[in-house]
Coordinates of C-alpha atoms in Angstrom, one line a residue:
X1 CA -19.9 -4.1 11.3
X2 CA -21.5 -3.3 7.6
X3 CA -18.7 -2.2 5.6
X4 CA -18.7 -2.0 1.6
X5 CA -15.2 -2.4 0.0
X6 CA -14.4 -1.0 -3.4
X7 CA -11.8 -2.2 -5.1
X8 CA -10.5 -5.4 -4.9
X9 CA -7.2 -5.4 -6.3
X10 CA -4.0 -7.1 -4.6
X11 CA -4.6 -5.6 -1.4
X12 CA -9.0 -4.7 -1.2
X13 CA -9.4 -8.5 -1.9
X14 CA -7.6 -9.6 1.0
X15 CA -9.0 -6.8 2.9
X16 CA -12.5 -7.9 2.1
X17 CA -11.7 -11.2 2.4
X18 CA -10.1 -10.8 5.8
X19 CA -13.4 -8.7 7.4
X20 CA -15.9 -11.4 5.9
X21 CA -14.4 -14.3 7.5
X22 CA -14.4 -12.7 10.6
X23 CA -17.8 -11.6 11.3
X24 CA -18.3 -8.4 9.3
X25 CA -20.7 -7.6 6.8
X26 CA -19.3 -7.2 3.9
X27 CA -20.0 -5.7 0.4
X28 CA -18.2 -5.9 -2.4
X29 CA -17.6 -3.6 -5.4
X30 CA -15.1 -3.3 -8.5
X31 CA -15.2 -2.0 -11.8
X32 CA -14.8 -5.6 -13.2
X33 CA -17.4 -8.8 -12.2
X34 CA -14.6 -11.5 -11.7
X35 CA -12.9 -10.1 -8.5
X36 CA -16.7 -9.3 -7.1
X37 CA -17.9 -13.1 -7.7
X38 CA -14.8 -14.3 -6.0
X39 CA -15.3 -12.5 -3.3
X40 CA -19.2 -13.7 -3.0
X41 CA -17.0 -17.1 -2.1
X42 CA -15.2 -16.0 1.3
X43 CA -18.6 -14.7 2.2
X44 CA -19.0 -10.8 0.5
X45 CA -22.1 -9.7 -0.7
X46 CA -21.9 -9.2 -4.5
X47 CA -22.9 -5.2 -5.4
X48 CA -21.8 -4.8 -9.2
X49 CA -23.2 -1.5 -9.5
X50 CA -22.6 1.7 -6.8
X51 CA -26.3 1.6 -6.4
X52 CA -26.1 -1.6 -5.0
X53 CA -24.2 -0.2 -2.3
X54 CA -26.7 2.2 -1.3
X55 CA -29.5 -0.1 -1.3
X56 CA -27.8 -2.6 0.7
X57 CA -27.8 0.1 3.4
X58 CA -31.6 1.1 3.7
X59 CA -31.2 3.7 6.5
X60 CA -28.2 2.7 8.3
X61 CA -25.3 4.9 8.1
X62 CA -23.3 3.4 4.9
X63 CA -20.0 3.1 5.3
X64 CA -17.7 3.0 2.3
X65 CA -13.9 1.7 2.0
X66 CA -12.2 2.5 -1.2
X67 CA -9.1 0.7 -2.2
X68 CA -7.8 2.5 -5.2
X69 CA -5.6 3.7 -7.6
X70 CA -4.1 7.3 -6.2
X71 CA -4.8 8.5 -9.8
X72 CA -8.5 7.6 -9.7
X73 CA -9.6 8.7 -6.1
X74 CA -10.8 12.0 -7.7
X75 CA -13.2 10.6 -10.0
X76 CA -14.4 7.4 -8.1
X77 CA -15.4 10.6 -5.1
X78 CA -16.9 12.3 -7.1
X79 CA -19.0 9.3 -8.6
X80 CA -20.2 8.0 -4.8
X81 CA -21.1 11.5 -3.8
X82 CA -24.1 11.7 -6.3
X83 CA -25.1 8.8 -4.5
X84 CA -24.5 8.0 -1.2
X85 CA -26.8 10.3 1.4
X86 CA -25.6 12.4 3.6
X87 CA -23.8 11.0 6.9
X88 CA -22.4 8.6 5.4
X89 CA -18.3 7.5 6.0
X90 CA -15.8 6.9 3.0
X91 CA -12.4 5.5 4.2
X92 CA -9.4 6.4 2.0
X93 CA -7.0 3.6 2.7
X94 CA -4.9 3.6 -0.5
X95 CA -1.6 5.8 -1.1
X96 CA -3.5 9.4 -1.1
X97 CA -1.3 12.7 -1.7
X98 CA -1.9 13.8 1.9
X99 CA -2.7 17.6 0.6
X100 CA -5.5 15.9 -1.6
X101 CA -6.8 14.2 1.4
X102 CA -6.9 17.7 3.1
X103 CA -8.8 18.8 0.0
X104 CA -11.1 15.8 -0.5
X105 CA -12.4 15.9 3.2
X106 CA -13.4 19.2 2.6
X107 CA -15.5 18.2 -0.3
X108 CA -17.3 15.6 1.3
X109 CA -18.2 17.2 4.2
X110 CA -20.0 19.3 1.8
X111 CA -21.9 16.4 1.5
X112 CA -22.2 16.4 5.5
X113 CA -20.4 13.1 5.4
X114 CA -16.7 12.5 6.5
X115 CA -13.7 11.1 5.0
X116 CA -11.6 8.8 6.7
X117 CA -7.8 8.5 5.6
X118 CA -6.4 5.3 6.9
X119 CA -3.1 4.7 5.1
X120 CA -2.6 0.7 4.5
X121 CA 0.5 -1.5 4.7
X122 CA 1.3 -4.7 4.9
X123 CA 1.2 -5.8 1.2
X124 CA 0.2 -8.8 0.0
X125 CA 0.7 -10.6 3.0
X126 CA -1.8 -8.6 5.0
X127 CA -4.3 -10.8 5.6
X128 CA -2.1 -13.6 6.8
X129 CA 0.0 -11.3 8.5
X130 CA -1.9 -8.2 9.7
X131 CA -2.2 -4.9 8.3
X132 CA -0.4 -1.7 9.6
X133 CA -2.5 0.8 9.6
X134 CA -2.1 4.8 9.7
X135 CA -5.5 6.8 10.3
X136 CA -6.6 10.7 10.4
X137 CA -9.6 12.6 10.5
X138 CA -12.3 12.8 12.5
X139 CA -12.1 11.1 16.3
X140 CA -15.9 9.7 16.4
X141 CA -15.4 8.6 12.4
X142 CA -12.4 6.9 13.4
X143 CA -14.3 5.1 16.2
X144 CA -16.6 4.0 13.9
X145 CA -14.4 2.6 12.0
X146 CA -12.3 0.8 14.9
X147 CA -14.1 -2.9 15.0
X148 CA -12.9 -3.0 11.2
X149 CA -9.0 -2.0 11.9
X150 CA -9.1 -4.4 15.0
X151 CA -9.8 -7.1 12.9
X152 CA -7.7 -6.5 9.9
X153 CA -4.3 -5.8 12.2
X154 CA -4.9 -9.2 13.5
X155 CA -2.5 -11.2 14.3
X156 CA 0.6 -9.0 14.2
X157 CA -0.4 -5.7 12.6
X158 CA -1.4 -2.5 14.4
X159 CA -3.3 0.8 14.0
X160 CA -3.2 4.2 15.7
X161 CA -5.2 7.8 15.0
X162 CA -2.7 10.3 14.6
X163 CA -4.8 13.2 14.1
X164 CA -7.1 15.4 11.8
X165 CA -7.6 14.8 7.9
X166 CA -4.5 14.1 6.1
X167 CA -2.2 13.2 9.3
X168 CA -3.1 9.1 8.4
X169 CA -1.7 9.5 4.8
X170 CA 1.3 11.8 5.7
X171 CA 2.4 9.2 7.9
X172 CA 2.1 6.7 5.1
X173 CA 3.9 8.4 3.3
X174 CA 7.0 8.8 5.2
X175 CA 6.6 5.0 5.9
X176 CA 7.0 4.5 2.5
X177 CA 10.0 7.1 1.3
X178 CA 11.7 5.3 4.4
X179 CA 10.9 2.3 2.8
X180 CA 12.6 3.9 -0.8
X181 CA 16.0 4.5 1.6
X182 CA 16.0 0.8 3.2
X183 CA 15.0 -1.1 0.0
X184 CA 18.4 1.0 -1.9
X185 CA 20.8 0.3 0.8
X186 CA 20.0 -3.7 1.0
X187 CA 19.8 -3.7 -3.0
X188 CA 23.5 -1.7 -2.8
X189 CA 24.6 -4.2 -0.4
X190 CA 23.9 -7.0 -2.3
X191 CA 25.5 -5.4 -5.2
X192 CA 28.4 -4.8 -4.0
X193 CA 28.7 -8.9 -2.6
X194 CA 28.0 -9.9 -6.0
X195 CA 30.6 -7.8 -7.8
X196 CA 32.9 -7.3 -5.1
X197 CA 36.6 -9.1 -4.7
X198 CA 35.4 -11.9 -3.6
X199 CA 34.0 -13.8 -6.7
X200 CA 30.9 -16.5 -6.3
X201 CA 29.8 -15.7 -2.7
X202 CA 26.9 -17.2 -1.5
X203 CA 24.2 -13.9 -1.8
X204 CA 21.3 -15.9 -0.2
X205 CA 23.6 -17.5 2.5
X206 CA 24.6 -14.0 3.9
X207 CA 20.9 -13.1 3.7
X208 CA 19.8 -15.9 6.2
X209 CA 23.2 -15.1 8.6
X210 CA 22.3 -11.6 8.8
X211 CA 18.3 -12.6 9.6
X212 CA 19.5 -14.4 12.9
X213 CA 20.8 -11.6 15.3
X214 CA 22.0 -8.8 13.1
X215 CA 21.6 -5.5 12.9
X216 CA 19.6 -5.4 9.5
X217 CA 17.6 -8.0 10.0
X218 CA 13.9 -7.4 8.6
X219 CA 11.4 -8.3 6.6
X220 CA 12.9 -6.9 3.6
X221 CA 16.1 -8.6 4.0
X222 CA 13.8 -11.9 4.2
X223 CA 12.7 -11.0 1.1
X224 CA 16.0 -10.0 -0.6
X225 CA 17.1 -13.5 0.3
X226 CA 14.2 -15.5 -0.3
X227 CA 14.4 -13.6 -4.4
X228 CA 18.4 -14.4 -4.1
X229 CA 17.6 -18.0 -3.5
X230 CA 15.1 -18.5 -5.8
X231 CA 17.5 -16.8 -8.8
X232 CA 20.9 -15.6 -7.7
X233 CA 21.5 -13.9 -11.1
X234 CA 18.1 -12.6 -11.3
X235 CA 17.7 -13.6 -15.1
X236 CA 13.8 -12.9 -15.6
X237 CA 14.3 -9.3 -14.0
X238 CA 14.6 -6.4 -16.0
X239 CA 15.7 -4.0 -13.4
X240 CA 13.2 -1.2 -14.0
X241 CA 11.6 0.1 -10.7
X242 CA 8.4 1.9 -10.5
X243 CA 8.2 5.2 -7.9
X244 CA 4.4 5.4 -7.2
X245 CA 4.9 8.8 -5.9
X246 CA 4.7 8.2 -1.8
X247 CA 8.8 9.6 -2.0
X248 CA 7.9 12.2 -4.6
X249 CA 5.6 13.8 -2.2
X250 CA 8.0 13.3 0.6
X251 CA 10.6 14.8 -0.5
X252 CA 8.4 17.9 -1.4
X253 CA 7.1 18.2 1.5
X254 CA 10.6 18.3 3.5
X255 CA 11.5 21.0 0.9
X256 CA 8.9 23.2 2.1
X257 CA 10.0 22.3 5.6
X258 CA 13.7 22.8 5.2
X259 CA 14.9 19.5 5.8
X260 CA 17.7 17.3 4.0
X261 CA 16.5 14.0 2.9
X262 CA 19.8 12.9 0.7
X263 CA 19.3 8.9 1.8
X264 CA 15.5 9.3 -0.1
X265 CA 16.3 11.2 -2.4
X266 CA 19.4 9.3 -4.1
X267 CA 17.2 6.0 -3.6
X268 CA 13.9 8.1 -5.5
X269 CA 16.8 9.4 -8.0
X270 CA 17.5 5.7 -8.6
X271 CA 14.5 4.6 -9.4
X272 CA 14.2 7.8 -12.2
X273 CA 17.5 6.1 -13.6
X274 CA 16.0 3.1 -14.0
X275 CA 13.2 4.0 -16.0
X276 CA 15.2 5.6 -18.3
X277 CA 17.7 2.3 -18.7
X278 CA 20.2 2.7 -16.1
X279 CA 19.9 -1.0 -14.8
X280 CA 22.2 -3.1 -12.7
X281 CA 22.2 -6.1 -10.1
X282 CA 20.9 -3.7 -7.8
X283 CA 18.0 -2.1 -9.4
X284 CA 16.8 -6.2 -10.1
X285 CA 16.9 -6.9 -6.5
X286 CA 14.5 -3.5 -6.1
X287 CA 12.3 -5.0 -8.4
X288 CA 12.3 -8.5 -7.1
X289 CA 11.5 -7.0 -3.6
X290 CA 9.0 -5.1 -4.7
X291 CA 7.6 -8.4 -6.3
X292 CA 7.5 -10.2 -2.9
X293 CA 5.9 -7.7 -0.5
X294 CA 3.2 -6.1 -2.7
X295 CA 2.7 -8.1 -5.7
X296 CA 4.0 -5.3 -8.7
X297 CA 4.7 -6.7 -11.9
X298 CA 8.4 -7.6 -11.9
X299 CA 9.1 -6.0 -15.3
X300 CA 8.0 -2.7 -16.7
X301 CA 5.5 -4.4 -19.1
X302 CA 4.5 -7.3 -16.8

């Protein structure tokens, strides 16, 4: 299919990359030249300017992925809806505030065009990997957009529709303030091995026993160890961890609901500490494991 990707940061390069080397049309756009030319290499289209985009389209129905900041989604809409004519599909597949989305689909259907929220994990290793993929909205918008998702879960990720605007991101966003809980409890772990009463143990070693037949064995764990390994005091880690506000919005939506979320919100309430210099062994290995599965700077100036 003809698809135009915008933004091609750590994950919209290898997304782009992924649907051009597999048959897809593929245009791509960023605010910067660099990431656009290198993606003219894996077989992209170059469109350095929005207008590009449109042009590139002449008639068809133009259909628009945007890989973004949450904190610029607002602006970057508003930008492609002076532009693009009507009928036209935008795909939200960043970390989108799923009450924005709500809000946001409503604005471009003003346009009588339809937004797409198709929450995206997989990290950096996507495009090796597969992507895991989380869509709401419209059916026949989704359908449209189904030969993309195929190819971008290949070889192990997955996709599914789960409902009306909004649904895709919610779900995203419980994937990742589960993530918040998992990621504290390994780093905890860990912690405890390090400092515990048995002095010098062997972090990475328990890592790779507990990835062959135990109960917490996972990719993160793989990913604990594989940091432990590489540095088993973590030296060149700060220990300040980012929240990029997937658990924020979590945990205020299970307050309107009524519902307890204690393991998210002491790993969320961690991560607050952190910022503010409360660092240990533990809030390193966050960092590090952040480091391996999407590519965020290690350090808080990195």
């Amino acid at each position: 299919m003809k698809i135009a990707v915008a933004g091609l940061g750590r994950m919209g390069k290898q997304i782009a990359r992924k649907l051009s080397e597999n048959g897809h049309q593929v245009l791509a756009h960023n605010r910067s030249k660099q990431p656009i030319d290198e993606a003219t290499s894996y077989g992209a289209a170059a469109a350095y300017e929005k207008s590009d985009v449109v042009k590139a389209f002449d008639g068809q129905q133009l259909v628009l992925w945007l890989m973004i900041p949450a904190d610029v989604v607002d602006i970057e809409l508003d930008a492609w809806l002076k532009l693009i004519p009507a009928g036209s599909l935008i795909v939200d597949g960043g970390n989108s505030d799923f009450r924005l989305t709500q809000q946001r689909s409503e604005r471009v259907s003003q346009n009588s065009s339809v937004l797409v929220d198709v929450g995206t994990s997989g990290g950096i290793w996507g495009y090796k990997n597969g992507f895991s993929m989380m869509a709401g909205g419209e059916e026949a918008a989704f359908k449209t957009i189904e030969p993309a998702l195929q190819t971008l879960a290949r070889p192990a990720g997955a996709y599914h529709h789960f409902g009306p605007s909004g649904s895709g991101h919610f779900v995203k966003m419980v994937h990742n303030a589960i993530e918040y809980g998992m990621m504290e409890s390994l780093a905890e772990g860990y912690h405890l091995l390090k400092e515990g009463p048995y002095k010098k143990l062997n972090l990475a070693a328990a890592g790779e026993v507990w990835q062959h037949g135990s109960v917490v064995t996972s990719w993160l764990n793989e990913l604990s160890r594989q940091a432990l390994a590489e540095s088993p005091e973590l030296e060149s880690v700060e220990g300040y961890v980012a929240e990029s506000g997937e658990a924020r919005w979590a945990l205020e939506s299970a307050k309107k609901q009524a519902i307890d979320m204690p393991a998210i919100q002491a790993a969320f309430d961690v991560r607050l500490k952190s910022q503010q210099g409360q660092i240990n062994f533990a809030t390193k290995l966050l960092a590090a494991m952040r480091h391996k599965f999407g590519g965020h700077s290690i350090n808080k100036d990195g």
